[in-house]
Amino acid sequence: MKNAQLAVRMGTSVAVVAGCLSGAACSASTSALTPSTPAPISSSAAAPVSPSTPPTPSAEPTTASPSPTGPPKFSAKVSRVTRKQLPYSWRPGCPVPVQDLRLITMSYWGFDDKPHTGELVVNKDGTDAIVTVFGRLYDWRWPIYKMQLVDAYKGSDFDSIEADNTSAFNCRPATGSSSWSQHAYGRAVDINPRENPYVSADGSLAHKNARKFGTRPLDAPGVINPGDRVVKAFAKVGWGWGGIWSGAKDFQHFSESGG
């Protein structure tokens, strides 16, 4: 019986193979008889899913550290001055008309080691000289205590000096004289009058707060000494120093004429 069944099966297989050679049914028939091979799995499907790696964070934008800034550069503005701005320092009969005067608004370095802005009134012919010298003083960090128009003291030269105020134009006579001071022409400036006092020929000083500054040379802030760079800076623009006068010494005073 087994032999008969085997013969039948072999006959069937031969018949099928013969049919494959002659017809399109071969594909379907052989697939039914041939064990199926699993279709290949696409690589994407087969690849194990790895845990997602977070993207590398981009570097934070860097901001350059601000470079340390120094004090502002020296600045000076020259403008016309009006009669209203000089209520005490100018009056009819002064040797210079208001229209020949100029207001200089400029930087100065203070005793507090900080920059400040002050004002001087000078003759229009002297603006370049004053701006040049005071620009140098500022660059040197050479200290000035205060710089206001003498009108802040109602035109009083004494009160302005007591306040250690640096000033220029003031329509007044020269100290101890009936003649006009160079200040009355706007061609003189007094710098740090406390540290650089007027010393009479007999050695006396009018201002008590300046007594310890009455001799030269003297090493102290804001003090002007013979032949120092302040004196030389004024000399370069043609202005003389009162500290070299014979007899009385005016250490605060610089003028176009030297007097």
Coordinates of N, CA, C and O in Angstrom, one line a residue, residues 48-136:
P48 N 17.4 48.0 15.4 CA 16.8 48.2 16.7 C 16.7 49.7 16.9 O 17.6 50.5 16.5
V49 N 15.7 50.1 17.5 CA 15.4 51.5 17.8 C 16.3 51.9 19.0 O 16.1 51.4 20.1
S50 N 17.2 52.8 18.7 CA 18.1 53.3 19.8 C 17.5 54.5 20.4 O 16.8 55.3 19.8
P51 N 17.7 54.6 21.7 CA 17.2 55.8 22.4 C 17.7 57.1 21.7 O 18.9 57.2 21.4
S52 N 16.8 58.1 21.5 CA 17.2 59.3 20.8 C 18.3 60.0 21.7 O 18.2 60.1 22.9
T53 N 19.3 60.5 21.0 CA 20.3 61.3 21.6 C 20.0 62.7 21.5 O 19.8 63.3 20.4
P54 N 19.9 63.4 22.6 CA 19.6 64.8 22.5 C 20.6 65.6 21.8 O 21.8 65.3 21.9
P55 N 20.2 66.5 20.9 CA 21.2 67.3 20.2 C 22.1 68.1 21.1 O 21.7 68.5 22.2
T56 N 23.3 68.2 20.6 CA 24.3 68.9 21.4 C 23.9 70.4 21.5 O 23.7 71.0 20.4
P57 N 23.7 70.9 22.6 CA 23.3 72.3 22.7 C 24.3 73.2 22.1 O 25.5 73.0 22.3
S58 N 23.9 74.2 21.3 CA 24.8 75.1 20.7 C 25.4 76.0 21.8 O 24.8 76.2 22.8
A59 N 26.6 76.5 21.6 CA 27.2 77.3 22.6 C 26.5 78.6 22.8 O 25.9 79.1 21.8
E60 N 26.4 79.0 24.0 CA 25.7 80.2 24.3 C 26.4 81.4 23.6 O 27.6 81.4 23.6
P61 N 25.6 82.3 23.1 CA 26.3 83.5 22.4 C 27.1 84.2 23.5 O 26.6 84.5 24.5
T62 N 28.3 84.5 23.1 CA 29.2 85.2 24.0 C 29.2 86.7 23.8 O 29.2 87.1 22.6
T63 N 29.1 87.4 24.8 CA 29.1 88.9 24.7 C 30.5 89.3 25.2 O 30.8 89.0 26.4
A64 N 31.2 90.1 24.4 CA 32.5 90.6 24.9 C 32.3 91.4 26.1 O 31.4 92.3 26.2
S65 N 33.2 91.2 27.1 CA 33.1 92.0 28.3 C 33.5 93.4 27.9 O 34.4 93.7 27.2
P66 N 32.7 94.4 28.4 CA 32.9 95.8 28.1 C 34.3 96.2 28.6 O 34.7 95.9 29.7
S67 N 35.0 96.8 27.7 CA 36.4 97.3 28.2 C 36.2 98.4 29.1 O 35.2 99.2 29.0
P68 N 37.0 98.5 30.1 CA 36.9 99.6 31.1 C 37.0 101.0 30.4 O 37.9 101.2 29.6
T69 N 36.1 101.8 30.7 CA 36.1 103.1 30.0 C 36.7 104.2 31.0 O 36.4 104.2 32.2
G70 N 37.6 105.0 30.4 CA 38.2 106.0 31.2 C 37.4 107.2 31.3 O 36.2 107.3 30.8
P71 N 37.8 108.3 31.9 CA 37.1 109.5 32.0 C 36.9 110.1 30.6 O 37.7 109.8 29.7
P72 N 35.9 111.0 30.4 CA 35.7 111.6 29.1 C 36.9 112.5 28.8 O 37.6 113.0 29.6
K73 N 37.1 112.6 27.5 CA 38.2 113.5 27.0 C 37.9 114.9 27.3 O 36.8 115.3 27.5
F74 N 39.0 115.7 27.3 CA 38.8 117.1 27.5 C 37.9 117.7 26.4 O 38.0 117.4 25.3
S75 N 37.0 118.6 26.8 CA 36.2 119.3 25.9 C 36.1 120.8 26.3 O 36.2 121.1 27.5
A76 N 36.0 121.6 25.3 CA 35.9 123.1 25.5 C 34.9 123.7 24.5 O 35.1 123.4 23.3
K77 N 34.1 124.5 24.9 CA 33.2 125.2 24.0 C 33.3 126.7 24.2 O 33.2 127.2 25.4
V78 N 33.6 127.4 23.1 CA 33.7 128.9 23.2 C 32.5 129.5 22.6 O 32.1 129.2 21.5
S79 N 31.8 130.4 23.4 CA 30.6 131.1 22.9 C 30.6 132.5 23.3 O 31.4 133.0 24.2
R80 N 29.8 133.3 22.7 CA 29.6 134.7 23.0 C 29.0 134.8 24.4 O 28.2 134.0 24.8
V81 N 29.3 135.9 25.1 CA 28.7 136.1 26.4 C 27.9 137.4 26.3 O 28.1 138.3 25.5
T82 N 26.8 137.4 27.1 CA 25.9 138.5 27.1 C 26.1 139.3 28.4 O 26.6 138.9 29.4
R83 N 25.6 140.5 28.3 CA 25.6 141.4 29.5 C 24.9 140.8 30.7 O 25.4 140.9 31.9
K84 N 23.9 140.1 30.4 CA 23.1 139.4 31.5 C 23.9 138.4 32.2 O 23.6 138.1 33.4
Q85 N 24.8 137.7 31.6 CA 25.7 136.7 32.2 C 26.7 137.3 33.1 O 27.4 136.6 33.8
L86 N 27.0 138.6 33.0 CA 28.0 139.3 33.7 C 27.4 140.4 34.6 O 27.8 141.6 34.5
P87 N 26.5 140.1 35.4 CA 25.8 141.2 36.2 C 26.7 142.0 37.1 O 26.4 143.1 37.5
Y88 N 27.7 141.4 37.6 CA 28.6 142.0 38.6 C 30.0 142.3 38.1 O 30.7 143.3 38.5
S89 N 30.5 141.4 37.2 CA 31.9 141.5 36.8 C 32.1 142.6 35.7 O 33.3 143.0 35.4
W90 N 31.1 143.0 35.0 CA 31.2 144.0 33.9 C 30.3 145.2 34.3 O 29.1 145.0 34.7
R91 N 30.7 146.3 33.9 CA 29.9 147.5 34.1 C 30.3 148.6 33.1 O 31.4 148.5 32.5
P92 N 29.5 149.5 32.8 CA 29.9 150.6 31.9 C 31.2 151.3 32.4 O 31.4 151.5 33.6
G93 N 32.1 151.5 31.4 CA 33.3 152.1 31.8 C 34.5 151.1 31.8 O 35.7 151.5 32.0
C94 N 34.2 149.8 31.8 CA 35.2 148.8 31.8 C 36.0 148.9 30.5 O 35.5 149.4 29.4
P95 N 37.3 148.6 30.5 CA 38.2 148.8 29.4 C 38.0 147.8 28.2 O 38.6 148.0 27.2
V96 N 37.0 146.9 28.3 CA 36.7 146.0 27.2 C 35.2 145.9 27.1 O 34.5 145.8 28.1
P97 N 34.7 146.0 25.9 CA 33.2 145.8 25.7 C 32.8 144.4 25.8 O 33.7 143.5 25.6
V98 N 31.6 144.1 26.2 CA 31.1 142.8 26.4 C 31.3 141.9 25.1 O 31.6 140.8 25.2
Q99 N 31.1 142.6 23.9 CA 31.2 141.8 22.7 C 32.6 141.3 22.4 O 32.8 140.5 21.5
D100 N 33.6 141.8 23.1 CA 34.9 141.3 22.9 C 35.3 140.2 23.9 O 36.5 139.8 23.9
L101 N 34.4 139.8 24.7 CA 34.6 138.7 25.7 C 34.0 137.4 25.2 O 33.0 137.5 24.4
R102 N 34.5 136.3 25.7 CA 34.0 135.0 25.3 C 33.9 134.2 26.6 O 34.7 134.2 27.5
L103 N 32.8 133.3 26.6 CA 32.6 132.3 27.6 C 33.2 131.0 27.2 O 32.8 130.5 26.1
I104 N 34.1 130.4 28.0 CA 34.6 129.1 27.7 C 34.0 128.1 28.7 O 34.2 128.3 29.9
T105 N 33.3 127.2 28.2 CA 32.8 126.1 29.1 C 33.7 124.9 28.8 O 33.7 124.4 27.7
M106 N 34.4 124.4 29.8 CA 35.4 123.3 29.5 C 35.5 122.4 30.7 O 35.1 122.7 31.9
S107 N 36.2 121.3 30.4 CA 36.5 120.3 31.4 C 37.6 120.7 32.3 O 38.5 121.4 31.9
Y108 N 37.6 120.3 33.6 CA 38.8 120.4 34.4 C 38.8 119.2 35.4 O 37.7 118.6 35.6
W109 N 39.9 118.8 35.9 CA 40.1 117.7 36.8 C 40.1 118.2 38.2 O 40.8 119.1 38.6
G110 N 39.2 117.6 39.0 CA 39.0 118.1 40.4 C 39.9 117.5 41.4 O 40.6 116.5 41.2
F111 N 39.9 118.1 42.6 CA 40.6 117.6 43.7 C 40.0 116.3 44.2 O 40.7 115.5 44.9
D112 N 38.8 116.0 43.8 CA 38.2 114.7 44.1 C 38.6 113.6 43.1 O 38.0 112.5 43.2
D113 N 39.5 113.9 42.2 CA 40.0 112.9 41.2 C 38.9 112.5 40.3 O 38.9 111.4 39.8
K114 N 38.1 113.5 39.9 CA 37.0 113.3 39.0 C 36.9 114.4 38.0 O 37.3 115.5 38.3
P115 N 36.4 114.2 36.8 CA 36.2 115.3 35.9 C 35.0 116.2 36.2 O 34.0 115.7 36.7
H116 N 35.1 117.5 35.9 CA 34.1 118.4 36.1 C 34.0 119.4 34.9 O 34.9 119.4 34.1
T117 N 33.0 120.2 34.9 CA 32.8 121.2 33.9 C 32.8 122.6 34.6 O 32.0 122.8 35.5
G118 N 33.6 123.5 34.1 CA 33.6 124.8 34.7 C 33.5 125.9 33.6 O 33.4 125.6 32.4
E119 N 33.5 127.2 34.0 CA 33.4 128.3 33.1 C 34.4 129.4 33.4 O 34.7 129.7 34.6
L120 N 34.9 129.9 32.3 CA 35.8 131.1 32.4 C 35.4 132.1 31.4 O 35.0 131.7 30.3
V121 N 35.5 133.4 31.7 CA 35.3 134.4 30.7 C 36.6 135.1 30.4 O 37.3 135.5 31.4
V122 N 37.0 135.1 29.1 CA 38.3 135.7 28.8 C 38.1 136.6 27.5 O 37.0 136.6 26.9
N123 N 39.1 137.4 27.2 CA 39.0 138.2 26.0 C 39.0 137.2 24.8 O 39.6 136.1 24.8
K124 N 38.3 137.6 23.7 CA 38.3 136.7 22.6 C 39.6 136.4 22.0 O 39.8 135.3 21.4
D125 N 40.6 137.3 22.2 CA 42.0 137.0 21.7 C 42.7 136.0 22.5 O 43.7 135.5 22.1
G126 N 42.2 135.6 23.7 CA 42.9 134.7 24.6 C 42.3 133.3 24.7 O 42.8 132.5 25.4
T127 N 41.2 133.1 23.9 CA 40.5 131.8 24.0 C 41.4 130.6 23.6 O 41.4 129.6 24.3
D128 N 42.2 130.7 22.5 CA 43.0 129.6 22.1 C 44.0 129.3 23.1 O 44.3 128.1 23.4
A129 N 44.7 130.3 23.7 CA 45.7 130.0 24.7 C 45.1 129.3 25.9 O 45.7 128.4 26.4
I130 N 44.0 129.8 26.4 CA 43.4 129.2 27.6 C 42.9 127.8 27.3 O 43.2 126.9 28.2
V131 N 42.3 127.5 26.2 CA 41.8 126.2 25.9 C 43.0 125.2 25.8 O 43.0 124.1 26.3
T132 N 44.1 125.7 25.2 CA 45.3 124.9 25.0 C 45.9 124.5 26.3 O 46.2 123.3 26.6
V133 N 46.1 125.4 27.2 CA 46.7 125.1 28.5 C 45.8 124.3 29.4 O 46.3 123.3 30.0
F134 N 44.5 124.6 29.5 CA 43.7 123.9 30.4 C 43.4 122.5 29.8 O 43.1 121.5 30.6
G135 N 43.5 122.3 28.5 CA 43.5 121.0 28.0 C 44.6 120.1 28.4 O 44.5 118.9 28.8
R136 N 45.8 120.7 28.5 CA 47.0 120.0 29.0 C 46.8 119.7 30.5 O 47.2 118.6 30.9

